[in-house]
Coordinates of C-alpha atoms in Angstrom, one line a residue:
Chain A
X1 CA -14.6 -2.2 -22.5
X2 CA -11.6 -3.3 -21.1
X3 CA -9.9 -6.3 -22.6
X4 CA -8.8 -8.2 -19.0
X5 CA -11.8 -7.8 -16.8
X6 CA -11.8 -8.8 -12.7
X7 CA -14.1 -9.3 -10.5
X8 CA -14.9 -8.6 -7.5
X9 CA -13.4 -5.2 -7.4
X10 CA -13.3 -5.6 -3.4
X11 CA -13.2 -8.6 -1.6
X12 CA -13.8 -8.8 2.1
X13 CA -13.4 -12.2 4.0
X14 CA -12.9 -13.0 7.9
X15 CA -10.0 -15.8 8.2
X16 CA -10.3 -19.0 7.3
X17 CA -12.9 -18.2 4.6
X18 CA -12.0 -19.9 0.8
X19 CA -11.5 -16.7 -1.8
X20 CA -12.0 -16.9 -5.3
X21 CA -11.1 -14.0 -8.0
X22 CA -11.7 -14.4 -11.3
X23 CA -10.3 -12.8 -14.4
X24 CA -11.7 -12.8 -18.0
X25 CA -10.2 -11.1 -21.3
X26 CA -11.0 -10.8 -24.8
X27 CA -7.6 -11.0 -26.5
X28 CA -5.9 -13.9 -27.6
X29 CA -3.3 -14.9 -25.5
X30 CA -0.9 -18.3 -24.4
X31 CA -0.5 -17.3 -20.8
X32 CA -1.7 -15.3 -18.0
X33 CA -0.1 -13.8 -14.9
X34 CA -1.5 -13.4 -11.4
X35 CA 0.2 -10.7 -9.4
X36 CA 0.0 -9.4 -5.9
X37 CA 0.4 -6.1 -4.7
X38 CA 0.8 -5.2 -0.9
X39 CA 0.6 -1.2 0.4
X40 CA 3.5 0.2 -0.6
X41 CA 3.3 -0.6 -4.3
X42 CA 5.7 -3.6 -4.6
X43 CA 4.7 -6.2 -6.9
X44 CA 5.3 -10.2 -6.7
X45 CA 4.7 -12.4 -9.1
X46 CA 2.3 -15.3 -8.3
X47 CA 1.8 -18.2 -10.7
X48 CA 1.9 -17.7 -14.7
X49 CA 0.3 -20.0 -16.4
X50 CA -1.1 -21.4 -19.7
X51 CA -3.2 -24.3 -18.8
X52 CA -4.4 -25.9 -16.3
X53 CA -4.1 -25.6 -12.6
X54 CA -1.3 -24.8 -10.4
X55 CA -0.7 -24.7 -7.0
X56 CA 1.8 -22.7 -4.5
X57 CA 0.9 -23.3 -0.8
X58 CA -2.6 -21.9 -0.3
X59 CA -2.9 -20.4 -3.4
X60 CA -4.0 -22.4 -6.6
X61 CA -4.6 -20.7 -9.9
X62 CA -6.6 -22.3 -12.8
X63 CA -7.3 -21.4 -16.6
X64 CA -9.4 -22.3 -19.7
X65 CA -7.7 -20.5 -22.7
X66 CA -10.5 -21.8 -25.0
X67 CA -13.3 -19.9 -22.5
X68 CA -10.7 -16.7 -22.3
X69 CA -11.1 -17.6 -18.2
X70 CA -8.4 -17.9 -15.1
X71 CA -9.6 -17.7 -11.4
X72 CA -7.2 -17.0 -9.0
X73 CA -8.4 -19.3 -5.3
X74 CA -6.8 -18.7 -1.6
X75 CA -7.6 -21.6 0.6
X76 CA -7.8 -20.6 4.3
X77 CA -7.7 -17.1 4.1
X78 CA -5.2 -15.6 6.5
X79 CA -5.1 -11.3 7.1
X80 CA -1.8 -11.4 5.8
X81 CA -3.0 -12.4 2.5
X82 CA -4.8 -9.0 2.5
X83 CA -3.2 -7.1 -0.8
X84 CA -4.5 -6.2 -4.7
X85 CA -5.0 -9.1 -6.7
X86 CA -4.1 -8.3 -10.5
X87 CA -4.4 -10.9 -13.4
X88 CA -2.3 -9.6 -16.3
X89 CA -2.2 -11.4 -20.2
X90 CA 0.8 -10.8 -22.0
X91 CA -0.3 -10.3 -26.2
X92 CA 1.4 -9.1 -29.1
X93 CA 5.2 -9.4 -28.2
X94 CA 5.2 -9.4 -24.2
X95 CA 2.8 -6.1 -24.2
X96 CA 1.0 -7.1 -20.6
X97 CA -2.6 -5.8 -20.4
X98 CA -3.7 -5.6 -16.2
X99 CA -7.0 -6.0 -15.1
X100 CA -8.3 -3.4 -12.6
X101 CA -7.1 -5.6 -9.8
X102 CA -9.6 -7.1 -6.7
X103 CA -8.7 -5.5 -3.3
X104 CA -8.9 -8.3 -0.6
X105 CA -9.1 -7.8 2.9
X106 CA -8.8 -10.4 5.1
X107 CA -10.4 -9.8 8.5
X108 CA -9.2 -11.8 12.2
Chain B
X1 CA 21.0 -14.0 -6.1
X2 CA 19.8 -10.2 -6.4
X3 CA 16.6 -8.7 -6.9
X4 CA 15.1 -6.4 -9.1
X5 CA 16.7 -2.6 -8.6
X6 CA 15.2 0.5 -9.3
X7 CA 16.8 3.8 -8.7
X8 CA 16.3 6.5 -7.5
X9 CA 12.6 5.6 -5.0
X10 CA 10.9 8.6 -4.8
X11 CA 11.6 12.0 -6.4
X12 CA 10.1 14.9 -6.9
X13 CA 10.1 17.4 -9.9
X14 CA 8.3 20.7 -11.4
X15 CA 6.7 21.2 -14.5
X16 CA 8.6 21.3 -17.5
X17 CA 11.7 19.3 -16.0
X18 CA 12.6 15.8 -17.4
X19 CA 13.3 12.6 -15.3
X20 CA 15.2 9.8 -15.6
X21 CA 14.8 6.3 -14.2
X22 CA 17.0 3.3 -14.1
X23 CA 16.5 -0.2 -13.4
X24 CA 18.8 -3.0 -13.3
X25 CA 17.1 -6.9 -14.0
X26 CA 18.1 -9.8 -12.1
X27 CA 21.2 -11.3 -13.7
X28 CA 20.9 -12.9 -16.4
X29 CA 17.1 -11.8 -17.5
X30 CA 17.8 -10.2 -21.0
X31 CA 14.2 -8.8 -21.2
X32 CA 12.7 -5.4 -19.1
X33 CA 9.4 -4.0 -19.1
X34 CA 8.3 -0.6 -17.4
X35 CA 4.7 0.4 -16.3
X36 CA 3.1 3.7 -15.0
X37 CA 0.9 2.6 -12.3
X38 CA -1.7 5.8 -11.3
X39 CA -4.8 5.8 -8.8
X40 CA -7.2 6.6 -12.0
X41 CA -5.6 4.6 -14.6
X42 CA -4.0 1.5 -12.8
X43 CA -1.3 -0.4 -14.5
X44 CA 0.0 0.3 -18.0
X45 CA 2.5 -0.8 -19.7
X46 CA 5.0 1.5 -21.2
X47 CA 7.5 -0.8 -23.4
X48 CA 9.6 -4.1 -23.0
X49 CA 13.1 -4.1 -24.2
X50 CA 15.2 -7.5 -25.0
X51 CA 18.8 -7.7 -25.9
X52 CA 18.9 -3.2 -26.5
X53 CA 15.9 -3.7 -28.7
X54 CA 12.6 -2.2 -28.1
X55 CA 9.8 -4.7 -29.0
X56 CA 7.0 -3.0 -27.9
X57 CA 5.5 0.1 -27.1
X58 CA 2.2 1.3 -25.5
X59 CA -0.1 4.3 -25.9
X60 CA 2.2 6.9 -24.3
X61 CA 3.6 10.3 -25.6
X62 CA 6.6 10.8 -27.0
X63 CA 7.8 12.2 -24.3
X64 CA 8.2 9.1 -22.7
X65 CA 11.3 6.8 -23.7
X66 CA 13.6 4.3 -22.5
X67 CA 17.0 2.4 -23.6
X68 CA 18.7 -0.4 -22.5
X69 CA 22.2 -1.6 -22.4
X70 CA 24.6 -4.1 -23.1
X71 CA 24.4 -5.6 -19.4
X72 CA 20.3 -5.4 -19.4
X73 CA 20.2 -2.2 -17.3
X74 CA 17.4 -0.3 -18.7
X75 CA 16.9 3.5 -18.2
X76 CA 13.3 5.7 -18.7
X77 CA 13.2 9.1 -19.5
X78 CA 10.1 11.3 -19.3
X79 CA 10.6 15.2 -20.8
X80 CA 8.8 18.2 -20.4
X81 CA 7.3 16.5 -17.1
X82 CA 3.2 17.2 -16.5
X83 CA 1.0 16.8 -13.3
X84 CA -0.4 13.6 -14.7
X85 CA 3.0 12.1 -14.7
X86 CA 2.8 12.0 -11.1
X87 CA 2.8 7.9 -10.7
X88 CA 4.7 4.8 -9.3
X89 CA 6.6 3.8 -12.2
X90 CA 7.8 0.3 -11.9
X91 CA 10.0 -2.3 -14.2
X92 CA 10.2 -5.5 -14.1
X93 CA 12.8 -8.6 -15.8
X94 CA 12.6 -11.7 -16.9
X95 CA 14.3 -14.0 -18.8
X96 CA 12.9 -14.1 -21.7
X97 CA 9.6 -11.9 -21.8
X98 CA 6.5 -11.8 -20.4
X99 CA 5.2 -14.0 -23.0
X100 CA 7.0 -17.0 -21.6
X101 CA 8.4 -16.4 -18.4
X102 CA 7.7 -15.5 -14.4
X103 CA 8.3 -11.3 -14.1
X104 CA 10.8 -9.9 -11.9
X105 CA 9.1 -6.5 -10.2
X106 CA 11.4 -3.4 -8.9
X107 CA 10.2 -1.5 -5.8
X108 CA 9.2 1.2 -7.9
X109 CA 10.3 4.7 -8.5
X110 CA 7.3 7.5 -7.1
X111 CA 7.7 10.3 -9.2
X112 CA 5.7 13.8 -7.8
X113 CA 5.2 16.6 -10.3
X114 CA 4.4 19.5 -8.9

């Protein structure tokens, strides 16, 4: 069983539509990364967090360390937001465990 | 201020060769992390370096190790290459870990063994 679990594995949405990923793990951890990878392999960083909610443009990210939960939303989805979702949980001493990542496409 | 730099892109090697990679962090980021990204495994991490000192290491062969220097540049090595080292390998910086800080990723470096 992996210990950082996502789901969906795909995602397909038509533009506009609201998009939510989710991400559980079983390890202990104080913070969580969301990453996004376009074609090409390069990775950017998108929120890291420990509690709470936060928000970047059209992209909010929310966590419940207690329920070992974070969900990853995109409001108004736009086809440029098409990429590979990865949550990521740093544990032991910065030793980052990914999930499998949720491939989104975002249709016109 | 600049990104992230990993040298050389893409390369590709035989069986039996070794490799090595360099990255250089954003200035000022003390810590750097590689991964082997692969179609069938995904994402895993190799080991995270602060300050020349490894602090961590994940389930990889010996063949696979990595140094860092006085100025944060980090280098990889990989000896007595295999098929299954064929990968994007990718490093990322921060400031001071992944534990407590936004990452820094590199373009990546796409190693081919043939």
């Amino acid at each position: 069983k992996n210990e950082v679990e996502q789901s969906p594995q795909n995602l397909t949405a038509q533009e506009g539509e609201f998009i939510t990923i989710n991400c559980s793990y079983s390890v202990g951890i104080s913070a969580l990364h969301w990453l996004q990878q376009h074609p090409g392999g390069g990775i950017v960083s998108l929120f890291m967090l420990s509690s709470g909610k936060k928000k970047h443009g059209r992209l909010i990210a929310t966590i419940n360390i207690q329920e070992k939960h974070s969900s990853l939303h995109i409001t108004a989805s736009h086809p440029r937001d098409s990429a590979v979702y990865i949550c990521a949980a740093p544990w032991d001493t910065d030793k980052l465990i990914f999930g499998t990542g949720t491939r989104l496409q975002v249709f016109p | 201020k600049a990104g992230v730099t990993q040298t050389p892109r893409y390369l590709i090697k035989t069986r039996g060769q070794q490799v090595t990679l360099s990255c250089s962090p954003i200035s000022g980021h003390r810590s750097v992390s590689w991964y082997q990204q692969t179609p069938g495994q995904g994402l895993q991490f190799l080991f995270e370096y602060f300050s020349e000192t490894q602090r961590n290491k994940g389930n990889f062969p010996g063949r696979f190790s990595g140094r860092q220097f006085s100025n944060s540049r980090s280098e990889m090595n990989v000896s007595t290459l295999e098929l299954g080292d064929s990968a994007l390998y990718l490093c990322a910086s921060s400031f001071l870990g992944a534990n407590t800080g936004e990452l820094f990723f590199g373009e990546g470096s796409r190693l081919t063994v043939l």
